[in-house]
Amino acid sequence: MKIILGSDHGGYQLKEHLRKYLAGKETEDLGVFSEESSHYPEIAKKVAEKVVSEKCFGILICGTGIGVSIAANKVNGARAALCHSTEYAALARQHNHANILCLGGRFTEHSLAEKIVDTFLTTEEEDGRHDVRVAMLDEMDINC
Ligand code: RB5
């Protein structure tokens, strides 16, 4: 599945690392393209809207991962999860059907980020009780 990448300046170094790491996969980099100061809500909105419209995955990175996750989750259909470990990434996919992985560029070693990304991209969504709960999230979007 296609992967949309985006970061602010705080996530730029890690985004560049992951863009190269994911070179064999279909990716689209929406920026930023330098470490010049930028506003994380702008890139989070761009990535989240594209992930929802193209039904694909996103990876969003800012300094902590917090700002991009707050912003991305304001877009209907986006389920952005800030992950600090492979366990979080697996559960975000299995239980929350997350479609956007958020990372803290200033707090996540590149080698750990690679493992988190691999886990996120390869873990399937679980159905049953999780489907019911994700449907409730979708319902909240419709009512917003
Ligand atoms: C930018 O300095 C920083 O605030 C941003 O990257 C992010 O961590 C916000 O949540």
mmCIF file of N, CA and C and ligand atoms in Angstrom:
data_model
loop_
_atom_site.group_PDB
_atom_site.id
_atom_site.type_symbol
_atom_site.label_atom_id
_atom_site.label_comp_id
_atom_site.label_asym_id
_atom_site.label_seq_id
_atom_site.Cartn_x
_atom_site.Cartn_y
_atom_site.Cartn_z
ATOM 1 N N MET A 1 0.841 -1.199 0.000
ATOM 2 C CA MET A 1 0.000 0.000 0.000
ATOM 3 C C MET A 1 0.880 1.254 0.000
ATOM 4 N N LYS A 2 0.405 2.284 -0.684
ATOM 5 C CA LYS A 2 1.159 3.544 -0.750
ATOM 6 C C LYS A 2 1.324 4.169 0.642
ATOM 7 N N ILE A 3 2.437 4.838 0.851
ATOM 8 C CA ILE A 3 2.725 5.475 2.142
ATOM 9 C C ILE A 3 3.009 6.958 1.900
ATOM 10 N N ILE A 4 2.206 7.812 2.534
ATOM 11 C CA ILE A 4 2.409 9.263 2.428
ATOM 12 C C ILE A 4 3.262 9.708 3.613
ATOM 13 N N LEU A 5 4.327 10.428 3.340
ATOM 14 C CA LEU A 5 5.227 10.889 4.405
ATOM 15 C C LEU A 5 5.094 12.395 4.606
ATOM 16 N N GLY A 6 5.233 12.823 5.868
ATOM 17 C CA GLY A 6 5.255 14.257 6.134
ATOM 18 C C GLY A 6 5.856 14.535 7.492
ATOM 19 N N SER A 7 6.457 15.707 7.618
ATOM 20 C CA SER A 7 7.013 16.113 8.919
ATOM 21 C C SER A 7 7.067 17.633 8.990
ATOM 22 N N ASP A 8 7.238 18.146 10.207
ATOM 23 C CA ASP A 8 7.664 19.537 10.356
ATOM 24 C C ASP A 8 9.191 19.520 10.497
ATOM 25 N N HIS A 9 9.751 20.654 10.845
ATOM 26 C CA HIS A 9 11.221 20.726 10.951
ATOM 27 C C HIS A 9 11.759 19.793 12.040
ATOM 28 N N GLY A 10 10.974 19.594 13.102
ATOM 29 C CA GLY A 10 11.419 18.740 14.210
ATOM 30 C C GLY A 10 11.483 17.271 13.828
ATOM 31 N N GLY A 11 10.767 16.911 12.768
ATOM 32 C CA GLY A 11 10.769 15.518 12.324
ATOM 33 C C GLY A 11 11.511 15.312 11.024
ATOM 34 N N TYR A 12 12.090 16.403 10.506
ATOM 35 C CA TYR A 12 12.691 16.346 9.168
ATOM 36 C C TYR A 12 13.784 15.273 9.043
ATOM 37 N N GLN A 13 14.694 15.230 10.014
ATOM 38 C CA GLN A 13 15.818 14.276 9.908
ATOM 39 C C GLN A 13 15.314 12.836 9.878
ATOM 40 N N LEU A 14 14.358 12.531 10.746
ATOM 41 C CA LEU A 14 13.833 11.156 10.777
ATOM 42 C C LEU A 14 13.017 10.862 9.518
ATOM 43 N N LYS A 15 12.268 11.846 9.027
ATOM 44 C CA LYS A 15 11.519 11.618 7.779
ATOM 45 C C LYS A 15 12.473 11.301 6.634
ATOM 46 N N GLU A 16 13.553 12.049 6.542
ATOM 47 C CA GLU A 16 14.532 11.792 5.477
ATOM 48 C C GLU A 16 15.101 10.381 5.605
ATOM 49 N N HIS A 17 15.398 10.001 6.839
ATOM 50 C CA HIS A 17 15.926 8.649 7.061
ATOM 51 C C HIS A 17 14.911 7.601 6.608
ATOM 52 N N LEU A 18 13.645 7.775 6.997
ATOM 53 C CA LEU A 18 12.624 6.773 6.660
ATOM 54 C C LEU A 18 12.294 6.792 5.166
ATOM 55 N N ARG A 19 12.360 7.958 4.541
ATOM 56 C CA ARG A 19 12.104 8.018 3.090
ATOM 57 C C ARG A 19 13.125 7.138 2.371
ATOM 58 N N LYS A 20 14.362 7.229 2.788
ATOM 59 C CA LYS A 20 15.414 6.388 2.167
ATOM 60 C C LYS A 20 15.201 4.918 2.546
ATOM 61 N N TYR A 21 14.851 4.678 3.797
ATOM 62 C CA TYR A 21 14.633 3.296 4.270
ATOM 63 C C TYR A 21 13.506 2.623 3.472
ATOM 64 N N LEU A 22 12.493 3.420 3.105
ATOM 65 C CA LEU A 22 11.316 2.872 2.414
ATOM 66 C C LEU A 22 11.453 2.960 0.886
ATOM 67 N N ALA A 23 12.660 3.134 0.414
ATOM 68 C CA ALA A 23 12.885 3.389 -1.017
ATOM 69 C C ALA A 23 12.281 2.325 -1.934
ATOM 70 N N GLY A 24 12.180 1.090 -1.487
ATOM 71 C CA GLY A 24 11.639 0.037 -2.349
ATOM 72 C C GLY A 24 10.117 0.024 -2.411
ATOM 73 N N LYS A 25 9.470 0.879 -1.626
ATOM 74 C CA LYS A 25 7.999 0.892 -1.571
ATOM 75 C C LYS A 25 7.460 2.149 -2.245
ATOM 76 N N GLU A 26 6.162 2.144 -2.528
ATOM 77 C CA GLU A 26 5.546 3.328 -3.142
ATOM 78 C C GLU A 26 5.334 4.382 -2.059
ATOM 79 N N THR A 27 6.049 5.485 -2.165
ATOM 80 C CA THR A 27 5.910 6.545 -1.165
ATOM 81 C C THR A 27 5.666 7.882 -1.859
ATOM 82 N N GLU A 28 5.100 8.808 -1.101
ATOM 83 C CA GLU A 28 4.976 10.195 -1.576
ATOM 84 C C GLU A 28 5.347 11.094 -0.407
ATOM 85 N N ASP A 29 6.278 11.978 -0.625
ATOM 86 C CA ASP A 29 6.783 12.863 0.426
ATOM 87 C C ASP A 29 6.149 14.241 0.243
ATOM 88 N N LEU A 30 5.303 14.641 1.195
ATOM 89 C CA LEU A 30 4.623 15.942 1.084
ATOM 90 C C LEU A 30 5.384 17.051 1.802
ATOM 91 N N GLY A 31 6.579 16.751 2.306
ATOM 92 C CA GLY A 31 7.388 17.782 2.951
ATOM 93 C C GLY A 31 7.388 17.627 4.460
ATOM 94 N N VAL A 32 8.051 18.508 5.151
ATOM 95 C CA VAL A 32 8.799 19.646 4.655
ATOM 96 C C VAL A 32 10.129 19.168 4.043
ATOM 97 N N PHE A 33 10.772 20.099 3.367
ATOM 98 C CA PHE A 33 11.971 19.716 2.632
ATOM 99 C C PHE A 33 13.241 20.388 3.153
ATOM 100 N N SER A 34 13.152 20.954 4.346
ATOM 101 C CA SER A 34 14.345 21.509 4.994
ATOM 102 C C SER A 34 14.053 21.616 6.490
ATOM 103 N N GLU A 35 15.045 22.013 7.241
ATOM 104 C CA GLU A 35 14.874 22.160 8.689
ATOM 105 C C GLU A 35 14.458 23.583 9.083
ATOM 106 N N GLU A 36 14.041 24.346 8.093
ATOM 107 C CA GLU A 36 13.527 25.691 8.378
ATOM 108 C C GLU A 36 12.241 25.564 9.199
ATOM 109 N N SER A 37 12.037 26.464 10.141
ATOM 110 C CA SER A 37 10.871 26.372 11.028
ATOM 111 C C SER A 37 9.564 26.301 10.233
ATOM 112 N N SER A 38 8.683 25.396 10.654
ATOM 113 C CA SER A 38 7.412 25.200 9.934
ATOM 114 C C SER A 38 6.316 24.896 10.954
ATOM 115 N N HIS A 39 5.079 24.800 10.454
ATOM 116 C CA HIS A 39 3.930 24.640 11.354
ATOM 117 C C HIS A 39 3.348 23.232 11.197
ATOM 118 N N TYR A 40 3.446 22.410 12.246
ATOM 119 C CA TYR A 40 3.038 21.009 12.128
ATOM 120 C C TYR A 40 1.562 20.797 11.747
ATOM 121 N N PRO A 41 0.612 21.704 12.129
ATOM 122 C CA PRO A 41 -0.773 21.433 11.701
ATOM 123 C C PRO A 41 -0.938 21.427 10.177
ATOM 124 N N GLU A 42 -0.128 22.240 9.481
ATOM 125 C CA GLU A 42 -0.269 22.314 8.019
ATOM 126 C C GLU A 42 0.103 20.995 7.354
ATOM 127 N N ILE A 43 1.230 20.414 7.720
ATOM 128 C CA ILE A 43 1.650 19.160 7.076
ATOM 129 C C ILE A 43 0.765 17.996 7.535
ATOM 130 N N ALA A 44 0.325 18.046 8.799
ATOM 131 C CA ALA A 44 -0.531 16.958 9.299
ATOM 132 C C ALA A 44 -1.858 16.935 8.525
ATOM 133 N N LYS A 45 -2.425 18.110 8.261
ATOM 134 C CA LYS A 45 -3.688 18.196 7.520
ATOM 135 C C LYS A 45 -3.511 17.651 6.096
ATOM 136 N N LYS A 46 -2.435 18.077 5.447
ATOM 137 C CA LYS A 46 -2.161 17.624 4.067
ATOM 138 C C LYS A 46 -2.046 16.107 4.002
ATOM 139 N N VAL A 47 -1.241 15.533 4.888
ATOM 140 C CA VAL A 47 -1.015 14.078 4.871
ATOM 141 C C VAL A 47 -2.307 13.343 5.218
ATOM 142 N N ALA A 48 -3.004 13.794 6.250
ATOM 143 C CA ALA A 48 -4.215 13.084 6.692
ATOM 144 C C ALA A 48 -5.286 13.111 5.600
ATOM 145 N N GLU A 49 -5.479 14.255 4.949
ATOM 146 C CA GLU A 49 -6.494 14.337 3.884
ATOM 147 C C GLU A 49 -6.158 13.379 2.743
ATOM 148 N N LYS A 50 -4.895 13.263 2.412
ATOM 149 C CA LYS A 50 -4.486 12.375 1.315
ATOM 150 C C LYS A 50 -4.637 10.908 1.718
ATOM 151 N N VAL A 51 -4.290 10.594 2.944
ATOM 152 C CA VAL A 51 -4.441 9.209 3.432
ATOM 153 C C VAL A 51 -5.908 8.800 3.369
ATOM 154 N N VAL A 52 -6.793 9.693 3.785
ATOM 155 C CA VAL A 52 -8.222 9.356 3.779
ATOM 156 C C VAL A 52 -8.724 9.246 2.337
ATOM 157 N N SER A 53 -8.372 10.178 1.484
ATOM 158 C CA SER A 53 -8.916 10.140 0.118
ATOM 159 C C SER A 53 -8.319 9.001 -0.698
ATOM 160 N N GLU A 54 -7.090 8.649 -0.464
ATOM 161 C CA GLU A 54 -6.447 7.578 -1.255
ATOM 162 C C GLU A 54 -6.464 6.232 -0.539
ATOM 163 N N LYS A 55 -7.074 6.194 0.660
ATOM 164 C CA LYS A 55 -7.168 4.948 1.443
ATOM 165 C C LYS A 55 -5.801 4.255 1.533
ATOM 166 N N CYS A 56 -4.820 5.008 2.016
ATOM 167 C CA CYS A 56 -3.478 4.435 2.121
ATOM 168 C C CYS A 56 -2.933 4.714 3.517
ATOM 169 N N PHE A 57 -1.645 4.481 3.717
ATOM 170 C CA PHE A 57 -1.012 4.741 5.016
ATOM 171 C C PHE A 57 -0.300 6.082 5.007
ATOM 172 N N GLY A 58 -0.151 6.662 6.217
ATOM 173 C CA GLY A 58 0.643 7.869 6.373
ATOM 174 C C GLY A 58 1.646 7.710 7.496
ATOM 175 N N ILE A 59 2.741 8.420 7.367
ATOM 176 C CA ILE A 59 3.714 8.531 8.465
ATOM 177 C C ILE A 59 3.957 10.015 8.691
ATOM 178 N N LEU A 60 3.662 10.469 9.906
ATOM 179 C CA LEU A 60 3.810 11.885 10.247
ATOM 180 C C LEU A 60 4.778 12.026 11.415
ATOM 181 N N ILE A 61 5.669 12.978 11.302
ATOM 182 C CA ILE A 61 6.706 13.138 12.326
ATOM 183 C C ILE A 61 6.869 14.611 12.690
ATOM 184 N N CYS A 62 6.815 14.908 13.975
ATOM 185 C CA CYS A 62 7.240 16.222 14.458
ATOM 186 C C CYS A 62 8.219 15.959 15.601
ATOM 187 N N GLY A 63 8.537 16.966 16.394
ATOM 188 C CA GLY A 63 9.539 16.763 17.433
ATOM 189 C C GLY A 63 9.147 15.667 18.401
ATOM 190 N N THR A 64 7.927 15.747 18.889
ATOM 191 C CA THR A 64 7.434 14.745 19.849
ATOM 192 C C THR A 64 6.494 13.726 19.223
ATOM 193 N N GLY A 65 5.901 14.062 18.091
ATOM 194 C CA GLY A 65 4.833 13.242 17.507
ATOM 195 C C GLY A 65 3.459 13.640 18.025
ATOM 196 N N ILE A 66 3.438 14.464 19.069
ATOM 197 C CA ILE A 66 2.153 14.829 19.687
ATOM 198 C C ILE A 66 1.381 15.809 18.801
ATOM 199 N N GLY A 67 2.051 16.850 18.354
ATOM 200 C CA GLY A 67 1.362 17.876 17.558
ATOM 201 C C GLY A 67 0.746 17.305 16.290
ATOM 202 N N VAL A 68 1.522 16.502 15.553
ATOM 203 C CA VAL A 68 0.976 15.951 14.298
ATOM 204 C C VAL A 68 -0.170 14.972 14.572
ATOM 205 N N SER A 69 -0.115 14.256 15.700
ATOM 206 C CA SER A 69 -1.211 13.304 15.967
ATOM 207 C C SER A 69 -2.487 14.054 16.340
ATOM 208 N N ILE A 70 -2.364 15.116 17.137
ATOM 209 C CA ILE A 70 -3.555 15.917 17.475
ATOM 210 C C ILE A 70 -4.162 16.493 16.193
ATOM 211 N N ALA A 71 -3.316 17.058 15.358
ATOM 212 C CA ALA A 71 -3.813 17.716 14.142
ATOM 213 C C ALA A 71 -4.412 16.710 13.157
ATOM 214 N N ALA A 72 -3.724 15.611 12.919
ATOM 215 C CA ALA A 72 -4.204 14.636 11.928
ATOM 216 C C ALA A 72 -5.556 14.063 12.329
ATOM 217 N N ASN A 73 -5.764 13.867 13.622
ATOM 218 C CA ASN A 73 -7.027 13.259 14.064
ATOM 219 C C ASN A 73 -8.224 14.196 13.947
ATOM 220 N N LYS A 74 -7.988 15.446 13.567
ATOM 221 C CA LYS A 74 -9.111 16.354 13.311
ATOM 222 C C LYS A 74 -9.697 16.151 11.913
ATOM 223 N N VAL A 75 -8.989 15.409 11.068
ATOM 224 C CA VAL A 75 -9.482 15.120 9.716
ATOM 225 C C VAL A 75 -10.353 13.864 9.778
ATOM 226 N N ASN A 76 -11.597 13.975 9.316
ATOM 227 C CA ASN A 76 -12.509 12.833 9.358
ATOM 228 C C ASN A 76 -11.932 11.636 8.613
ATOM 229 N N GLY A 77 -11.936 10.499 9.269
ATOM 230 C CA GLY A 77 -11.429 9.273 8.649
ATOM 231 C C GLY A 77 -9.981 8.991 8.992
ATOM 232 N N ALA A 78 -9.301 9.982 9.562
ATOM 233 C CA ALA A 78 -7.905 9.761 9.960
ATOM 234 C C ALA A 78 -7.889 9.088 11.330
ATOM 235 N N ARG A 79 -7.055 8.077 11.470
ATOM 236 C CA ARG A 79 -6.834 7.452 12.778
ATOM 237 C C ARG A 79 -5.315 7.433 12.984
ATOM 238 N N ALA A 80 -4.844 8.501 13.605
ATOM 239 C CA ALA A 80 -3.405 8.702 13.771
ATOM 240 C C ALA A 80 -2.991 8.252 15.157
ATOM 241 N N ALA A 81 -1.925 7.464 15.224
ATOM 242 C CA ALA A 81 -1.474 6.918 16.507
ATOM 243 C C ALA A 81 0.010 7.225 16.723
ATOM 244 N N LEU A 82 0.283 7.851 17.850
ATOM 245 C CA LEU A 82 1.671 8.129 18.242
ATOM 246 C C LEU A 82 2.258 6.864 18.870
ATOM 247 N N CYS A 83 3.308 6.337 18.281
ATOM 248 C CA CYS A 83 3.858 5.057 18.737
ATOM 249 C C CYS A 83 5.313 5.207 19.176
ATOM 250 N N HIS A 84 5.591 4.679 20.355
ATOM 251 C CA HIS A 84 6.944 4.720 20.908
ATOM 252 C C HIS A 84 7.630 3.358 20.842
ATOM 253 N N SER A 85 6.926 2.346 20.420
ATOM 254 C CA SER A 85 7.505 0.992 20.406
ATOM 255 C C SER A 85 6.802 0.164 19.327
ATOM 256 N N THR A 86 7.378 -0.991 19.031
ATOM 257 C CA THR A 86 6.737 -1.889 18.060
ATOM 258 C C THR A 86 5.419 -2.430 18.623
ATOM 259 N N GLU A 87 5.371 -2.590 19.951
ATOM 260 C CA GLU A 87 4.127 -3.080 20.567
ATOM 261 C C GLU A 87 2.997 -2.068 20.348
ATOM 262 N N TYR A 88 3.290 -0.800 20.527
ATOM 263 C CA TYR A 88 2.278 0.235 20.274
ATOM 264 C C TYR A 88 1.834 0.189 18.812
ATOM 265 N N ALA A 89 2.805 0.038 17.916
ATOM 266 C CA ALA A 89 2.475 0.032 16.483
ATOM 267 C C ALA A 89 1.572 -1.150 16.138
ATOM 268 N N ALA A 90 1.870 -2.307 16.694
ATOM 269 C CA ALA A 90 1.048 -3.497 16.426
ATOM 270 C C ALA A 90 -0.371 -3.284 16.960
ATOM 271 N N LEU A 91 -0.464 -2.784 18.182
ATOM 272 C CA LEU A 91 -1.797 -2.601 18.780
ATOM 273 C C LEU A 91 -2.578 -1.478 18.089
ATOM 274 N N ALA A 92 -1.877 -0.457 17.645
ATOM 275 C CA ALA A 92 -2.547 0.640 16.927
ATOM 276 C C ALA A 92 -3.210 0.113 15.661
ATOM 277 N N ARG A 93 -2.565 -0.841 14.999
ATOM 278 C CA ARG A 93 -3.140 -1.442 13.790
ATOM 279 C C ARG A 93 -4.235 -2.452 14.168
ATOM 280 N N GLN A 94 -3.935 -3.346 15.104
ATOM 281 C CA GLN A 94 -4.876 -4.425 15.431
ATOM 282 C C GLN A 94 -6.160 -3.888 16.067
ATOM 283 N N HIS A 95 -6.012 -3.017 17.050
ATOM 284 C CA HIS A 95 -7.173 -2.589 17.843
ATOM 285 C C HIS A 95 -7.809 -1.302 17.328
ATOM 286 N N ASN A 96 -6.985 -0.377 16.845
ATOM 287 C CA ASN A 96 -7.510 0.946 16.471
ATOM 288 C C ASN A 96 -7.594 1.153 14.970
ATOM 289 N N HIS A 97 -7.136 0.195 14.200
ATOM 290 C CA HIS A 97 -7.135 0.289 12.736
ATOM 291 C C HIS A 97 -6.495 1.602 12.293
ATOM 292 N N ALA A 98 -5.420 1.961 12.963
ATOM 293 C CA ALA A 98 -4.735 3.222 12.654
ATOM 294 C C ALA A 98 -4.273 3.233 11.202
ATOM 295 N N ASN A 99 -4.455 4.381 10.552
ATOM 296 C CA ASN A 99 -3.974 4.525 9.169
ATOM 297 C C ASN A 99 -2.812 5.519 9.066
ATOM 298 N N ILE A 100 -2.501 6.185 10.181
ATOM 299 C CA ILE A 100 -1.354 7.106 10.187
ATOM 300 C C ILE A 100 -0.488 6.803 11.408
ATOM 301 N N LEU A 101 0.777 6.574 11.159
ATOM 302 C CA LEU A 101 1.751 6.360 12.238
ATOM 303 C C LEU A 101 2.419 7.701 12.548
ATOM 304 N N CYS A 102 2.376 8.100 13.814
ATOM 305 C CA CYS A 102 3.053 9.330 14.227
ATOM 306 C C CYS A 102 4.274 8.983 15.067
ATOM 307 N N LEU A 103 5.356 9.700 14.811
ATOM 308 C CA LEU A 103 6.613 9.450 15.522
ATOM 309 C C LEU A 103 7.191 10.764 16.031
ATOM 310 N N GLY A 104 7.915 10.668 17.134
ATOM 311 C CA GLY A 104 8.620 11.826 17.677
ATOM 312 C C GLY A 104 10.053 11.826 17.167
ATOM 313 N N GLY A 105 10.337 12.731 16.268
ATOM 314 C CA GLY A 105 11.645 12.759 15.622
ATOM 315 C C GLY A 105 12.791 13.035 16.583
ATOM 316 N N ARG A 106 12.487 13.753 17.661
ATOM 317 C CA ARG A 106 13.557 14.110 18.594
ATOM 318 C C ARG A 106 13.761 13.061 19.679
ATOM 319 N N PHE A 107 12.911 12.043 19.687
ATOM 320 C CA PHE A 107 12.962 11.058 20.775
ATOM 321 C C PHE A 107 13.037 9.613 20.301
ATOM 322 N N THR A 108 13.067 9.404 18.986
ATOM 323 C CA THR A 108 13.030 8.031 18.462
ATOM 324 C C THR A 108 14.297 7.752 17.659
ATOM 325 N N GLU A 109 15.093 6.822 18.149
ATOM 326 C CA GLU A 109 16.302 6.411 17.414
ATOM 327 C C GLU A 109 15.897 5.915 16.027
ATOM 328 N N HIS A 110 16.740 6.170 15.042
ATOM 329 C CA HIS A 110 16.410 5.771 13.673
ATOM 330 C C HIS A 110 16.191 4.261 13.555
ATOM 331 N N SER A 111 17.014 3.485 14.239
ATOM 332 C CA SER A 111 16.877 2.020 14.119
ATOM 333 C C SER A 111 15.557 1.549 14.739
ATOM 334 N N LEU A 112 15.147 2.165 15.844
ATOM 335 C CA LEU A 112 13.852 1.812 16.444
ATOM 336 C C LEU A 112 12.714 2.257 15.519
ATOM 337 N N ALA A 113 12.835 3.432 14.939
ATOM 338 C CA ALA A 113 11.794 3.933 14.033
ATOM 339 C C ALA A 113 11.586 2.966 12.865
ATOM 340 N N GLU A 114 12.667 2.415 12.341
ATOM 341 C CA GLU A 114 12.546 1.444 11.234
ATOM 342 C C GLU A 114 11.691 0.250 11.673
ATOM 343 N N LYS A 115 11.956 -0.245 12.888
ATOM 344 C CA LYS A 115 11.211 -1.412 13.381
ATOM 345 C C LYS A 115 9.748 -1.053 13.623
ATOM 346 N N ILE A 116 9.500 0.134 14.151
ATOM 347 C CA ILE A 116 8.114 0.574 14.392
ATOM 348 C C ILE A 116 7.373 0.668 13.059
ATOM 349 N N VAL A 117 8.033 1.251 12.056
ATOM 350 C CA VAL A 117 7.420 1.390 10.727
ATOM 351 C C VAL A 117 7.120 0.012 10.134
ATOM 352 N N ASP A 118 8.085 -0.895 10.197
ATOM 353 C CA ASP A 118 7.876 -2.246 9.652
ATOM 354 C C ASP A 118 6.680 -2.918 10.319
ATOM 355 N N THR A 119 6.596 -2.789 11.627
ATOM 356 C CA THR A 119 5.485 -3.415 12.362
ATOM 357 C C THR A 119 4.156 -2.792 11.947
ATOM 358 N N PHE A 120 4.135 -1.472 11.873
ATOM 359 C CA PHE A 120 2.895 -0.770 11.502
ATOM 360 C C PHE A 120 2.422 -1.202 10.108
ATOM 361 N N LEU A 121 3.359 -1.278 9.178
ATOM 362 C CA LEU A 121 2.983 -1.566 7.782
ATOM 363 C C LEU A 121 2.587 -3.021 7.557
ATOM 364 N N THR A 122 2.999 -3.922 8.448
ATOM 365 C CA THR A 122 2.753 -5.347 8.201
ATOM 366 C C THR A 122 1.707 -5.959 9.138
ATOM 367 N N THR A 123 1.211 -5.186 10.087
ATOM 368 C CA THR A 123 0.227 -5.743 11.027
ATOM 369 C C THR A 123 -1.187 -5.504 10.508
ATOM 370 N N GLU A 124 -1.981 -6.566 10.491
ATOM 371 C CA GLU A 124 -3.355 -6.487 9.987
ATOM 372 C C GLU A 124 -4.310 -5.976 11.072
ATOM 373 N N GLU A 125 -5.406 -5.381 10.610
ATOM 374 C CA GLU A 125 -6.466 -4.962 11.530
ATOM 375 C C GLU A 125 -7.196 -6.195 12.051
ATOM 376 N N GLU A 126 -7.566 -6.195 13.328
ATOM 377 C CA GLU A 126 -8.392 -7.280 13.874
ATOM 378 C C GLU A 126 -9.847 -6.842 13.845
ATOM 379 N N ASP A 127 -10.734 -7.819 13.586
ATOM 380 C CA ASP A 127 -12.158 -7.442 13.512
ATOM 381 C C ASP A 127 -12.853 -7.772 14.838
ATOM 382 N N GLY A 128 -14.095 -8.213 14.782
ATOM 383 C CA GLY A 128 -14.821 -8.515 16.018
ATOM 384 C C GLY A 128 -15.056 -7.248 16.818
ATOM 385 N N ARG A 129 -14.710 -7.308 18.115
ATOM 386 C CA ARG A 129 -15.009 -6.172 18.990
ATOM 387 C C ARG A 129 -14.299 -4.891 18.538
ATOM 388 N N HIS A 130 -13.174 -5.035 17.856
ATOM 389 C CA HIS A 130 -12.442 -3.842 17.419
ATOM 390 C C HIS A 130 -13.165 -3.139 16.276
ATOM 391 N N ASP A 131 -13.785 -3.917 15.381
ATOM 392 C CA ASP A 131 -14.596 -3.341 14.301
ATOM 393 C C ASP A 131 -15.691 -2.457 14.871
ATOM 394 N N VAL A 132 -16.346 -2.962 15.922
ATOM 395 C CA VAL A 132 -17.458 -2.232 16.544
ATOM 396 C C VAL A 132 -16.960 -0.881 17.065
ATOM 397 N N ARG A 133 -15.808 -0.907 17.699
ATOM 398 C CA ARG A 133 -15.278 0.321 18.314
ATOM 399 C C ARG A 133 -14.783 1.308 17.256
ATOM 400 N N VAL A 134 -14.173 0.788 16.186
ATOM 401 C CA VAL A 134 -13.713 1.681 15.118
ATOM 402 C C VAL A 134 -14.923 2.282 14.396
ATOM 403 N N ALA A 135 -16.001 1.498 14.263
ATOM 404 C CA ALA A 135 -17.239 2.039 13.669
ATOM 405 C C ALA A 135 -17.761 3.199 14.529
ATOM 406 N N MET A 136 -17.595 3.095 15.843
ATOM 407 C CA MET A 136 -18.007 4.201 16.732
ATOM 408 C C MET A 136 -17.166 5.455 16.460
ATOM 409 N N LEU A 137 -15.879 5.252 16.168
ATOM 410 C CA LEU A 137 -15.033 6.406 15.819
ATOM 411 C C LEU A 137 -15.533 7.052 14.532
ATOM 412 N N ASP A 138 -15.867 6.205 13.543
ATOM 413 C CA ASP A 138 -16.366 6.736 12.265
ATOM 414 C C ASP A 138 -17.658 7.525 12.483
ATOM 415 N N GLU A 139 -18.493 7.011 13.378
ATOM 416 C CA GLU A 139 -19.764 7.668 13.688
ATOM 417 C C GLU A 139 -19.493 9.066 14.284
ATOM 418 N N MET A 140 -18.488 9.173 15.119
ATOM 419 C CA MET A 140 -18.133 10.479 15.708
ATOM 420 C C MET A 140 -17.709 11.442 14.609
ATOM 421 N N ASP A 141 -16.992 10.932 13.599
ATOM 422 C CA ASP A 141 -16.591 11.785 12.469
ATOM 423 C C ASP A 141 -17.817 12.330 11.745
ATOM 424 N N ILE A 142 -18.789 11.447 11.489
ATOM 425 C CA ILE A 142 -19.981 11.852 10.736
ATOM 426 C C ILE A 142 -20.720 12.955 11.486
ATOM 427 N N ASN A 143 -20.712 12.853 12.824
ATOM 428 C CA ASN A 143 -21.466 13.815 13.633
ATOM 429 C C ASN A 143 -20.692 15.094 13.937
ATOM 430 N N CYS A 144 -19.464 15.196 13.455
ATOM 431 C CA CYS A 144 -18.675 16.416 13.735
ATOM 432 C C CYS A 144 -18.968 17.520 12.726
HETATM 433 C C1 RB5 B 1 8.517 22.274 17.095
HETATM 434 O O1 RB5 B 1 9.463 22.942 17.847
HETATM 435 C C2 RB5 B 1 7.743 21.294 17.950
HETATM 436 O O2 RB5 B 1 6.887 21.984 18.800
HETATM 437 C C3 RB5 B 1 6.994 20.323 17.074
HETATM 438 O O3 RB5 B 1 7.881 19.632 16.261
HETATM 439 C C4 RB5 B 1 6.197 19.229 17.788
HETATM 440 O O4 RB5 B 1 6.974 18.564 18.721
HETATM 441 C C5 RB5 B 1 4.890 19.626 18.288
HETATM 442 O O5 RB5 B 1 4.137 18.813 18.848
#
